[in-house]
Coordinates of C-alpha atoms in Angstrom, one line a residue:
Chain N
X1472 CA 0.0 0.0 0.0
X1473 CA 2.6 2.4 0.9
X1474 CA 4.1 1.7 -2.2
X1475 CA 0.9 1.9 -3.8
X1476 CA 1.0 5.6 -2.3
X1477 CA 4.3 6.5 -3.1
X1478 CA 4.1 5.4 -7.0
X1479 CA 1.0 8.2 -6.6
X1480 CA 2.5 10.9 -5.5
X1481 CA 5.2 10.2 -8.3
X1482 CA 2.5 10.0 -11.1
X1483 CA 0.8 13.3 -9.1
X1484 CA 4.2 15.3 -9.3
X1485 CA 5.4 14.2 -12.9
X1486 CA 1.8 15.2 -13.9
X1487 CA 2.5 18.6 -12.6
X1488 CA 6.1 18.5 -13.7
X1489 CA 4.5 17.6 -17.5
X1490 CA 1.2 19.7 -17.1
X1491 CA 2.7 22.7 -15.7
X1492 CA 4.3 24.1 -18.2
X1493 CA 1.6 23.6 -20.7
X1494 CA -0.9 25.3 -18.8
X1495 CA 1.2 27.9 -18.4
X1496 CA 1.9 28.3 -22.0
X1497 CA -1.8 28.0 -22.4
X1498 CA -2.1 31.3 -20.2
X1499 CA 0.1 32.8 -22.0
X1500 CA -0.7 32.4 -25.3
X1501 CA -2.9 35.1 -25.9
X1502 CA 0.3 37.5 -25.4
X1503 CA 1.7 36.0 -28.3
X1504 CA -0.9 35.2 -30.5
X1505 CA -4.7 36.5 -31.7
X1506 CA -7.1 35.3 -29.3
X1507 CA -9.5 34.5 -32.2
X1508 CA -9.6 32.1 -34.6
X1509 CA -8.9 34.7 -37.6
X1510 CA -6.6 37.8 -37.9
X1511 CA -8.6 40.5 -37.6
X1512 CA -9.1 42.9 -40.4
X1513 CA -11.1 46.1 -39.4
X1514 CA -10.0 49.5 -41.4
X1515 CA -11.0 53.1 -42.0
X1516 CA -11.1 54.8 -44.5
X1517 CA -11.0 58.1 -45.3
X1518 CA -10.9 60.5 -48.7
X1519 CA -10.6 64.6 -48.1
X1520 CA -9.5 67.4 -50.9
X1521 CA -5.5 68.5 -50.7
X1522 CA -2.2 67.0 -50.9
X1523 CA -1.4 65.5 -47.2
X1524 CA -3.9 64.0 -45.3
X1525 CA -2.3 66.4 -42.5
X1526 CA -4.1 69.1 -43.7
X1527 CA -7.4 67.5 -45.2
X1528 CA -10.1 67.1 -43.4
X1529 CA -11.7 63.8 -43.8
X1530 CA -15.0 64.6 -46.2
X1531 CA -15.9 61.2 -45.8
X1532 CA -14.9 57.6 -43.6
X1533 CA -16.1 54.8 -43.9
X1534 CA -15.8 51.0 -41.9
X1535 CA -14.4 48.4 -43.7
X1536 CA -14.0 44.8 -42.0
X1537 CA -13.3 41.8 -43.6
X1538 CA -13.3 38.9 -41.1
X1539 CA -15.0 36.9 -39.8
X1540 CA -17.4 38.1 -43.0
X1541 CA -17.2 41.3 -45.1
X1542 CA -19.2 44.5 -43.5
X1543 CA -18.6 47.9 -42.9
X1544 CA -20.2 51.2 -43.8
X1545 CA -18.3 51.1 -47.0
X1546 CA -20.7 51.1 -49.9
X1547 CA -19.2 47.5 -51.4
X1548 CA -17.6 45.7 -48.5
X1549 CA -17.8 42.1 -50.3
X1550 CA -16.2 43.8 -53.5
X1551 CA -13.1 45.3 -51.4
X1552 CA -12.3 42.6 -49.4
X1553 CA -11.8 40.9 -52.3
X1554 CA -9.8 43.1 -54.4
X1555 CA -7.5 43.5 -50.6
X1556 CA -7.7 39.6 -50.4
X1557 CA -6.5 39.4 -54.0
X1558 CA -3.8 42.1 -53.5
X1559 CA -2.8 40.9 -50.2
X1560 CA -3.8 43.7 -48.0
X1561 CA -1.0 45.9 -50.4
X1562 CA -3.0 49.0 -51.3
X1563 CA -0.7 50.2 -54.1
X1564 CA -0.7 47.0 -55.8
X1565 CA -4.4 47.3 -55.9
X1566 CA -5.4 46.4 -60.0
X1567 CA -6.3 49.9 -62.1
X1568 CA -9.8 49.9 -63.8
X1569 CA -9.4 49.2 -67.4
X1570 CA -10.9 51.4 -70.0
X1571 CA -11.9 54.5 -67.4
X1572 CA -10.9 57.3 -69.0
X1573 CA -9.8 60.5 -66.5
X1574 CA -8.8 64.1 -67.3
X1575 CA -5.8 65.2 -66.1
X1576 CA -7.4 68.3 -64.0
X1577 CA -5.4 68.9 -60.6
X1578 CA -7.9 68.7 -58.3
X1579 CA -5.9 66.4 -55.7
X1580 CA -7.9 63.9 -53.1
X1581 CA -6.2 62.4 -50.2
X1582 CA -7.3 59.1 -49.2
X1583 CA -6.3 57.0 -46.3
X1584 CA -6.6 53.7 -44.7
X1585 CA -5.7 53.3 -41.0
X1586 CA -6.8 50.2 -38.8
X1587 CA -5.6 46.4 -39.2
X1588 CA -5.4 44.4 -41.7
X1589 CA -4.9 40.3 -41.1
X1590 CA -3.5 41.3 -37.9
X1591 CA -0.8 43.7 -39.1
X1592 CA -1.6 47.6 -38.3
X1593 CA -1.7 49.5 -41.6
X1594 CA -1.2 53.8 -42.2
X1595 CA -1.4 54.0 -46.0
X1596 CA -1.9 57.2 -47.1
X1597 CA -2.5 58.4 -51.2
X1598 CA -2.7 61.5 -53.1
X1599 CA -4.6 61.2 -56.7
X1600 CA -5.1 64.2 -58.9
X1601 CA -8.4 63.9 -59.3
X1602 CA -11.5 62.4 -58.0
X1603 CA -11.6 60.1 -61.0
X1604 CA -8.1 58.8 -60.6
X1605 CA -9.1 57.8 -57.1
X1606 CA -11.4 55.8 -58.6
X1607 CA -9.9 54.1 -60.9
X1608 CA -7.4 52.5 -58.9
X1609 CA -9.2 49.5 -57.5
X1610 CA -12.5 48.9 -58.5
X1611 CA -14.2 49.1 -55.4
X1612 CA -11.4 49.4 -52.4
X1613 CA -11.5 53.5 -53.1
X1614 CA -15.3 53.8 -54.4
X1615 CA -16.9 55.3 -51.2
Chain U
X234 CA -24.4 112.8 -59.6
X235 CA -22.6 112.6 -56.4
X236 CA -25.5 110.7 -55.4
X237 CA -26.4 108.0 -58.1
X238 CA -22.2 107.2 -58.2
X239 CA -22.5 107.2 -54.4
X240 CA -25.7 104.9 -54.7
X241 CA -24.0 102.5 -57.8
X242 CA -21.0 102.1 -55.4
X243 CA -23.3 101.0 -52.5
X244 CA -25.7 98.9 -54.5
X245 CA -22.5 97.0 -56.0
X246 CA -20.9 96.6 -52.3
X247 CA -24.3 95.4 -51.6
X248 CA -24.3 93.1 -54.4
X249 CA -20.3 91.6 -53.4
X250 CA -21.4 90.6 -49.8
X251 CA -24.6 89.3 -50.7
X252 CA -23.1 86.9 -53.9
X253 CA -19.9 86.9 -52.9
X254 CA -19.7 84.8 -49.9
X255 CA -22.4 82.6 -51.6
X256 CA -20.7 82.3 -54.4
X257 CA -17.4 81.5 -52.6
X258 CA -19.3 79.2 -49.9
X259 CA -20.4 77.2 -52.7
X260 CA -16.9 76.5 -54.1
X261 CA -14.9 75.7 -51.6
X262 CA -17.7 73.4 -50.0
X263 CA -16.4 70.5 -50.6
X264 CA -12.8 72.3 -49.5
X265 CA -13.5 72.6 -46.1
X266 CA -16.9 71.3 -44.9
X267 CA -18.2 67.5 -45.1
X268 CA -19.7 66.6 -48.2
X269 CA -22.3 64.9 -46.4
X270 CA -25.0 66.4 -44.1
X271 CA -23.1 65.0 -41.2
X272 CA -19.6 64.5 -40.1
X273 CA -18.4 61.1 -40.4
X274 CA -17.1 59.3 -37.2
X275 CA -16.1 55.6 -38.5
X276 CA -13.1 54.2 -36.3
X277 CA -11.1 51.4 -35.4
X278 CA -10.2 49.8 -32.1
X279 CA -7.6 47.6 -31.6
X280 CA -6.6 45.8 -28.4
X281 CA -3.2 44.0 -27.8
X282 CA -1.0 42.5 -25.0
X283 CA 2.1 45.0 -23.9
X284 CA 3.0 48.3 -23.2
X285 CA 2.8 50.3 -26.8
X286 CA 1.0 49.2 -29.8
X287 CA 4.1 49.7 -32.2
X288 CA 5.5 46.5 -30.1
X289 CA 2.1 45.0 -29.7
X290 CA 0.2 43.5 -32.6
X291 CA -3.6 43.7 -32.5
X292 CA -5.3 40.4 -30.9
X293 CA -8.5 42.0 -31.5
X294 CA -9.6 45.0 -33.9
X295 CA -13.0 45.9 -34.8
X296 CA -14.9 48.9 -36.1
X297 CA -17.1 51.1 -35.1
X298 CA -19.3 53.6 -37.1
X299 CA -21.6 56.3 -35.3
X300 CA -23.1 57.9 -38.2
X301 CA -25.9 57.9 -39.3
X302 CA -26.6 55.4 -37.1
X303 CA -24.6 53.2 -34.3
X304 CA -23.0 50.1 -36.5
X305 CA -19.7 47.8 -36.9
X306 CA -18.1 44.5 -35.3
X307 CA -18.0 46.0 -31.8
X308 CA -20.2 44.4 -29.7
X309 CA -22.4 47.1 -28.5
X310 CA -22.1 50.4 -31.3
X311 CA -25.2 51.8 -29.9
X312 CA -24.0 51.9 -26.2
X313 CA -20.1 52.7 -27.6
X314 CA -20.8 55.7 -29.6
X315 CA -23.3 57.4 -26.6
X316 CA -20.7 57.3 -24.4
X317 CA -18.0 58.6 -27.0
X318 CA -20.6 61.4 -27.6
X319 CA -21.3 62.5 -23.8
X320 CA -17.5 62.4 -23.8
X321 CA -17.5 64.5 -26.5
X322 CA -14.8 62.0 -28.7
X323 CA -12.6 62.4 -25.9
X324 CA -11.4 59.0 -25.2
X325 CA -9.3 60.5 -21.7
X326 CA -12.8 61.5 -20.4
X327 CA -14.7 58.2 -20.6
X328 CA -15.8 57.6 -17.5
X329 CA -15.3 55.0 -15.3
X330 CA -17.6 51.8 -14.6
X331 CA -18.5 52.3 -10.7
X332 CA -18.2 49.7 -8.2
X333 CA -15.6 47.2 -10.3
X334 CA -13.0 45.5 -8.1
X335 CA -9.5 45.1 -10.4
X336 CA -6.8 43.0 -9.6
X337 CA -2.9 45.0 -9.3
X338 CA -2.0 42.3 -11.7
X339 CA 0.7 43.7 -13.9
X340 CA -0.7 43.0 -17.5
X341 CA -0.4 45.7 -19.4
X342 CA -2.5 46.0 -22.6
X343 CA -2.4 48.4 -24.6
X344 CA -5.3 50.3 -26.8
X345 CA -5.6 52.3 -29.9
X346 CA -8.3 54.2 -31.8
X347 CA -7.6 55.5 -35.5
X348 CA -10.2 56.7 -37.9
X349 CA -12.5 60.1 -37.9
X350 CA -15.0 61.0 -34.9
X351 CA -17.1 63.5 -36.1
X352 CA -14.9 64.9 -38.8
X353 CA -11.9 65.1 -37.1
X354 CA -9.0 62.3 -37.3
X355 CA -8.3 60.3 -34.8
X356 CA -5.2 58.9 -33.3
X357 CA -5.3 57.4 -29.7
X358 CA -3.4 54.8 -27.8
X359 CA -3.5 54.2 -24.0
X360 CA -2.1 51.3 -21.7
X361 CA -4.0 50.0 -19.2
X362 CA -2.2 47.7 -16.5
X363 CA -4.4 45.1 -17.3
X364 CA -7.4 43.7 -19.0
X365 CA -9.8 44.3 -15.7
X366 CA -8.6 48.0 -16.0
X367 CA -9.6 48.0 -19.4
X368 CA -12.8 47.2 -19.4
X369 CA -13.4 49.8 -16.5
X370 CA -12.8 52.8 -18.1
X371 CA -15.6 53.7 -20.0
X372 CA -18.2 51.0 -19.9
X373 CA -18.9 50.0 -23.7
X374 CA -16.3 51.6 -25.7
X375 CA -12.9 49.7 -24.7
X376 CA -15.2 46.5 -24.2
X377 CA -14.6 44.3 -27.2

């Protein structure tokens, strides 16, 4: 019996000695890593009239998130998670619109993106010359 | 003839302040003044685990949108964005959940806001010691 005992308290303390440090890990882990199943994507965007977002206020923002389904207050949030999805969250490799057709008036717009996207923070910031230049780069991603 | 040049001169002074600021108004509208008939407020909260969120990547983000009407991925807009308003967007002023018993646990996490409240662009980050701390400053806003 005391044997019995002894053999245990040796299972009871190896079990600690093994368990311990996973449940600590387990504690720790959301320090490390998102807490959720996804990255979390969640932007704002903004568009105002000048040449640095600095000195432009924002005309309009709008929400943009894109996990764990798109929504936002952006007009087309399906459409722009996509086009981010496809460009891999790299807003100046965003496709142009084929066949738009802008003039060249200077008339600059400011447009930014602040937030998170797939769990890295992004500040983008862009000056097009026009209103119509803002839109055709993406199809949808600057269409607000 | 004194007169009548003394009367054209004040009709056409007249005529300047009446048209003029109209006029001018008009134009730079869209310069200076929300396109829309409200300002926008659309933001985005991020919370992660440390002391500054240029160390700390974003466990959780999720947007939130107060006009024209409470909406995004945090869990309670409707509450979040009355509080932000009697705090008048300041996120220092949120006040404090009464009666909620925190820990001294050193934790820290740190918080950030980034978007537009009510036309003007945001850029907040605060540390709380831990997550109990958190969640007792303000009582919806910071609880996501």
């Amino acid at each position: 019996m005391r044997n019995t005992a002894r053999w245990a308290a040796t299972i009871g303390l190896t079990a600690t000695a093994v368990c311990g440090p996973l449940t600590g890990s387990a504690l720790a882990e959301p320090a490390h890593t998102p807490a959720s199943l996804y990255a979390p994507s969640a932007l704002v965007l903004t568009v105002g009239r000048g040449e640095a977002a600095t000195a432009a206020a924002p005309e309009r923002a709008v929400t943009l998130s894109c996990a764990p389904a798109p929504s936002g207050t952006h007009p087309a949030p399906g459409e722009a998670c996509a086009e981010l999805a496809d460009a891999d969250g790299d807003f100046d490799a965003l496709g142009s619109e084929t066949g738009v057709m802008c003039t060249r008036e200077y008339r600059p717009v400011v447009v930014t993106v602040s937030g998170v996207w797939q769990g890295q923070r992004v500040a983008y910031e862009r000056v097009f010359s026009n209103d119509c230049m803002k839109r055709s780069h993406g199809i949808s991603v600057f269409s607000f």
